[in-house]
XYZ file of C-alpha atoms in Angstrom:
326
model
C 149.137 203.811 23.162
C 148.165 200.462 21.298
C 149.569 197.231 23.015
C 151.493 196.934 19.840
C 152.972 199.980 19.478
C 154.286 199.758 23.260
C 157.307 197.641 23.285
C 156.726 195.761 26.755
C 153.027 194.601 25.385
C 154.614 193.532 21.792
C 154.692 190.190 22.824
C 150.803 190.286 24.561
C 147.770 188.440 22.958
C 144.721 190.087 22.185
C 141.863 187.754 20.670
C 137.984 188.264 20.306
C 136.727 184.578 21.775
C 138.450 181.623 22.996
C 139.574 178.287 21.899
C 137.739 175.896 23.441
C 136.208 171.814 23.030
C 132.605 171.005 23.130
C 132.661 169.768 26.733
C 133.866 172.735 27.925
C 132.210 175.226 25.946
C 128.641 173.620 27.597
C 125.765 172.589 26.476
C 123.806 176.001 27.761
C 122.897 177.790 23.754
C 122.897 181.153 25.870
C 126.213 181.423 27.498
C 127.492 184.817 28.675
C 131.029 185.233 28.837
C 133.147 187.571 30.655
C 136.365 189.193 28.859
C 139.140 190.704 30.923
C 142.340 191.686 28.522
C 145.655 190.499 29.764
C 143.834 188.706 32.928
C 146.648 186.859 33.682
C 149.663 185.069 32.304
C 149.610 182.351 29.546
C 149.983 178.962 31.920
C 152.947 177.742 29.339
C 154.616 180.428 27.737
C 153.782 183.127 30.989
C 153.036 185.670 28.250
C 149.755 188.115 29.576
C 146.582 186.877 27.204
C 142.878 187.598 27.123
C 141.166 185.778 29.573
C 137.241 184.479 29.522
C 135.204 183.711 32.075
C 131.946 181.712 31.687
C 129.605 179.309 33.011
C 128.931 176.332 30.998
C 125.213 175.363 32.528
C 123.397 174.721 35.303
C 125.037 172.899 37.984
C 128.552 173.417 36.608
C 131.334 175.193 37.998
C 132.613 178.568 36.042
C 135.429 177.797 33.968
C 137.848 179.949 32.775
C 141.104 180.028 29.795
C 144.211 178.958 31.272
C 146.416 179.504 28.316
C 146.877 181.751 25.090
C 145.676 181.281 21.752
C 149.088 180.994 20.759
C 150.213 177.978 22.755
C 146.459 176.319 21.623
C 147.471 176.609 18.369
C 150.694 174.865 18.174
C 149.509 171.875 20.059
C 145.735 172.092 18.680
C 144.078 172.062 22.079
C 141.846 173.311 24.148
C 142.505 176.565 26.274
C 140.945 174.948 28.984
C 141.219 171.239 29.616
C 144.212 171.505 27.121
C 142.779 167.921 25.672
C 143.254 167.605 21.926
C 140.611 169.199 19.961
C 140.030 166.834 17.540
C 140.013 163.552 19.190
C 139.203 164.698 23.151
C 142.315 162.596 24.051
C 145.617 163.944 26.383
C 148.213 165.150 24.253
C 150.362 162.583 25.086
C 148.356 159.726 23.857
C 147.814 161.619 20.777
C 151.524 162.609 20.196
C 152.337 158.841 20.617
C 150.001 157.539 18.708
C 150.457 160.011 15.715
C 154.701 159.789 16.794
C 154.833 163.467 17.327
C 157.700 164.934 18.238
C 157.219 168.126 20.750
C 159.012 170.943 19.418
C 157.620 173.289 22.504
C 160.911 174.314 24.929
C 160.065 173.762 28.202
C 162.680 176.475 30.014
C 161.616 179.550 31.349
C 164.095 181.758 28.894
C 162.742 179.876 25.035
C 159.607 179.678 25.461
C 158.384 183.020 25.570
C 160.797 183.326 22.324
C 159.270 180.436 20.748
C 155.514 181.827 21.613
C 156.417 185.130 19.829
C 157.963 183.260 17.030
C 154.946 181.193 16.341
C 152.393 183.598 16.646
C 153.188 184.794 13.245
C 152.863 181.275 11.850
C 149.933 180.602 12.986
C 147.362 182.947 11.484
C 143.888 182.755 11.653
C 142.794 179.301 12.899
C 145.647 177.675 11.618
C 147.003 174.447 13.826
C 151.168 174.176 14.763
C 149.921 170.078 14.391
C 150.828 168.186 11.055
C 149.605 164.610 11.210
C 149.321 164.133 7.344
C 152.438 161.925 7.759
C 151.357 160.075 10.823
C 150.981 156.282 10.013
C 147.327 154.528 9.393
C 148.287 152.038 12.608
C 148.048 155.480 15.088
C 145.164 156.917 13.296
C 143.029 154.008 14.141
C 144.280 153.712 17.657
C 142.974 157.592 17.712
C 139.571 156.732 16.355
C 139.298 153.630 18.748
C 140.374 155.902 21.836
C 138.406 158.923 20.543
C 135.772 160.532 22.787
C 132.803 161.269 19.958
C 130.425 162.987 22.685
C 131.014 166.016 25.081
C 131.351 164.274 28.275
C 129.839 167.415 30.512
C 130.550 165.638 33.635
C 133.808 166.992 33.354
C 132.320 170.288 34.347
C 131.048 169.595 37.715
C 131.665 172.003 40.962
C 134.905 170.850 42.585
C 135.142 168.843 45.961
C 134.165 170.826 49.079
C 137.231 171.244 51.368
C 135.213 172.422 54.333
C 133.002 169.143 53.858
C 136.017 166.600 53.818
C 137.515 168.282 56.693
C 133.497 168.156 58.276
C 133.060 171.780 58.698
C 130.858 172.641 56.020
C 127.224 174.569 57.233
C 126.343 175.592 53.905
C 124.342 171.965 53.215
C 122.511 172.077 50.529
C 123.176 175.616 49.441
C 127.295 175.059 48.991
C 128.090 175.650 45.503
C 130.385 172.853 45.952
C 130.337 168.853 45.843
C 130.041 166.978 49.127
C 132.026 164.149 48.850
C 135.336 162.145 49.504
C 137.595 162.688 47.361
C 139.156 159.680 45.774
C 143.376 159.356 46.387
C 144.491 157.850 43.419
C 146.895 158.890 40.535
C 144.905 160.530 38.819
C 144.487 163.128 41.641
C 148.039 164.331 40.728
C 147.765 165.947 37.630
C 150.050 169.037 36.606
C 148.959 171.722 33.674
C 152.623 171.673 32.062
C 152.768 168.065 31.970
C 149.599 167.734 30.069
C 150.410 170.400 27.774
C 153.876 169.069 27.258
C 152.515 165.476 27.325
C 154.727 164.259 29.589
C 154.013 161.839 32.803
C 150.127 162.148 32.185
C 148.780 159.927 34.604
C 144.947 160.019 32.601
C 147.260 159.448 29.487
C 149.388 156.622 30.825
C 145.618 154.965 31.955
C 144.236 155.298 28.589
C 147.146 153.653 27.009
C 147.624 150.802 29.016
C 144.030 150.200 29.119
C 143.992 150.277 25.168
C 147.048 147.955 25.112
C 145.895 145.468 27.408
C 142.611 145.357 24.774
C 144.772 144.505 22.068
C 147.073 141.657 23.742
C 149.983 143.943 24.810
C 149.505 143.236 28.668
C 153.016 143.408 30.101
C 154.035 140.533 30.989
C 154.814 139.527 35.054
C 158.104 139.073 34.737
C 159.780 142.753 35.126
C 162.791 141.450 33.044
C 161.051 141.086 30.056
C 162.475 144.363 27.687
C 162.196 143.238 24.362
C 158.993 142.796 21.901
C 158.520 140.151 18.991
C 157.781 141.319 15.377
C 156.559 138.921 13.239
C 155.526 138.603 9.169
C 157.989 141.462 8.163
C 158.437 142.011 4.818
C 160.747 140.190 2.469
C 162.493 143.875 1.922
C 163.260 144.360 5.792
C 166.800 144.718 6.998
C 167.904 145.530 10.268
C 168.259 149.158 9.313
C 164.962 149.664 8.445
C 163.401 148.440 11.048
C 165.901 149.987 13.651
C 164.893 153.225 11.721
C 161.291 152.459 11.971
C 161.109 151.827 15.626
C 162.950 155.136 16.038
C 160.676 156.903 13.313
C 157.642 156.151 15.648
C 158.983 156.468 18.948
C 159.964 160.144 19.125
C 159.930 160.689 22.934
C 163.103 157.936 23.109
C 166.400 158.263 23.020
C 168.100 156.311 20.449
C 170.794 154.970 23.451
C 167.421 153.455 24.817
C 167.438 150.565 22.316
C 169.778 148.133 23.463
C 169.852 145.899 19.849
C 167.554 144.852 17.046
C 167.693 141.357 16.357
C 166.470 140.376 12.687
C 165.964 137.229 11.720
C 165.569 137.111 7.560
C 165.194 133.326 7.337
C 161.442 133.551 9.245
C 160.819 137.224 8.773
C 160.478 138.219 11.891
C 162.668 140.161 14.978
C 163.274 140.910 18.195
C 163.061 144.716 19.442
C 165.286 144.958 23.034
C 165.204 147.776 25.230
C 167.325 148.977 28.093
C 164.835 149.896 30.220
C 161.343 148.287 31.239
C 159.274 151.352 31.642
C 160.578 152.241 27.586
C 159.586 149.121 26.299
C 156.154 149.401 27.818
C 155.888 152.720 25.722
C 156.611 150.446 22.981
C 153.771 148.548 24.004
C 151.424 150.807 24.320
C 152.277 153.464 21.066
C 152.583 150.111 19.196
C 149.122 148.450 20.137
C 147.440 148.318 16.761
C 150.852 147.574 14.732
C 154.084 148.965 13.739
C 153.990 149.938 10.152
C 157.479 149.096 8.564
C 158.475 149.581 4.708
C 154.826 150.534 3.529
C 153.709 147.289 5.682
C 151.945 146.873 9.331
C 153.245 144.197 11.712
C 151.817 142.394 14.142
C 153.596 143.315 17.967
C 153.602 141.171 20.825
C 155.775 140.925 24.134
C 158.574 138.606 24.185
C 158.897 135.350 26.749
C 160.974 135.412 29.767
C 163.750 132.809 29.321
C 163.504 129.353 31.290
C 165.251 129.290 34.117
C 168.375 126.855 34.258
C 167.622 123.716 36.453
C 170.104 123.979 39.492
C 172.028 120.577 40.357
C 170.478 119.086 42.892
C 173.413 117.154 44.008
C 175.446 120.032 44.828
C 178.404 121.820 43.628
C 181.092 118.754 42.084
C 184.626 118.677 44.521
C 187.573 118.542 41.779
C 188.641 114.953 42.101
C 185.177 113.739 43.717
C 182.980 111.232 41.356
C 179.370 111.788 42.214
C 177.643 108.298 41.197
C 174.753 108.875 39.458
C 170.554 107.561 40.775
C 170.015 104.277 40.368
């Protein structure tokens, strides 16, 4: 019986070759690949996919797909590093640049329903991604951040346990790397939360980085919340920009944004937050302008407010004259 026609494999992929980025594809013009139908289940959606197998050149480790065509598709990466296809770049530094909005359900009961759903959008090598309305500000900051050339480094064997722990007899012959490994952030990655772009640390690295570049380092002082527009257009009102600010900042709440404070007389406004770690967010999705009513504006952080000079006398005593220096 077809996996179609049986109704416990209706919702199974079948597919002829893989969706995959340069870097991970190899740079080997002779690859063999190895095809095993429903090898496993989709990494996202737990659906059972076609799985490949391969080995992208000499030296490298075999690499395999980790989730189904399906789930590529909506997000328009790859089935393997699950990096954007079009720019090399973490989902979530795409999504905020671009001010995507992520439609996929994270629960364990919708998104198998949402998988099945979308497989019948998505035909042929059609992507679930529409940037067409994205604003010109994030498309640069994509181009800047973009990765042009397959970075095969990426590929290398993984770190040999048996050689950190000093057990390792293979020497030269082990198939893996012999060295320390490096205990950092980015050793803690997760597979949903790159997909979902969510708490990326290699996305939250690339963003800061970029914003720093531009003159959005966060200020010292952790109280700081609120960023400074300036040359606004004549047309701007406080709604507009509120709506802006929420237009391109998809992944906040609108109970995040304590108050917009527009000044008409000198064009410009303040942008306050309730939280630190949102307006850094800000920050960073807002590193090469905001665009508001058809016109980009210039972001920086706000000051931290002078500190009121304490009496050096001492508290007054109702009824006490304290003479003043002579």
């Amino acid at each position: 019986m077809p996996p179609k026609a049986d109704i416990n494999k209706a919702g199974w992929e079948q597919s002829e070759f893989p969706i995959l980025c340069e870097t991970c594809l190899g740079n080997n013009p002779f690859i063999r690949m190895s095809k095993q139908e429903y090898g496993r289940s989709c990494g996202t959606c737990a659906r059972p996919f076609t799985v490949f197998r391969w080995n992208p050149g000499s030296g490298a480790r075999f690499k395999t797909t980790v989730i189904c065509q399906t789930c590529a598709k909506i997000k328009n990466v790859c089935q393997t590093c699950l990096l954007d296809l079009e720019y090399g770049l973490p989902t979530q530094v795409r999504d905020t640049a671009l001010g995507v909005q992520t439609e996929a359900p994270t629960s364990d009961i919708n998104r198998e329903y949402y998988a099945q759903n979308m497989e019948g959008k998505l035909d042929g090598n059609k992507s679930g991604l529409d940037s067409g309305r994205a604003a010109s500000a994030g498309k640069e900051m994509l181009k800047q951040l973009a990765r042009t050339d397959p970075y095969y480094k990426r590929n290398r064997p993984h770190v040999c346990s048996f050689f950190v722990k000093g057990e390792c007899k293979r020497g030269d012959e082990c198939p893996y790397r012999h060295e320390k490994p490096i205990e950092n952030e980015l050793s803690h990655q997760n597979l949903q939360d790159r997909y979902h772009g969510r708490n990326d640390p290699v996305a939250k690295k690339i963003m800061s980085t970029h914003a720093e570049a531009q003159g959005l380092k966060p200020p010292d002082d952790v109280t700081v919340t609120s960023l400074f527009l300036s040359s606004l257009p004549a047309t701007s009102t406080e709604l507009s920009i509120r709506t802006s600010v929420l237009r391109s900042l998809p992944s906040i709440q609108p109970a995040q944004l304590k108050s917009v404070v527009h000044v008409e007389k000198t064009r410009c406004a303040f942008v306050n937050f309730k939280e630190r770690s949102v307006a850094e967010t800000a920050g960073q999705a807002w590193a090469n302008g905001l665009e508001i009513d058809g016109e980009r504006i210039s972001v920086k952080w706000g000051r931290s407010r002078p500190k009121q000079q304490q009496n050096l006398a001492g508290p007054s005593v109702p009824g006490q004259t304290v003479a003043a220096p002579s």
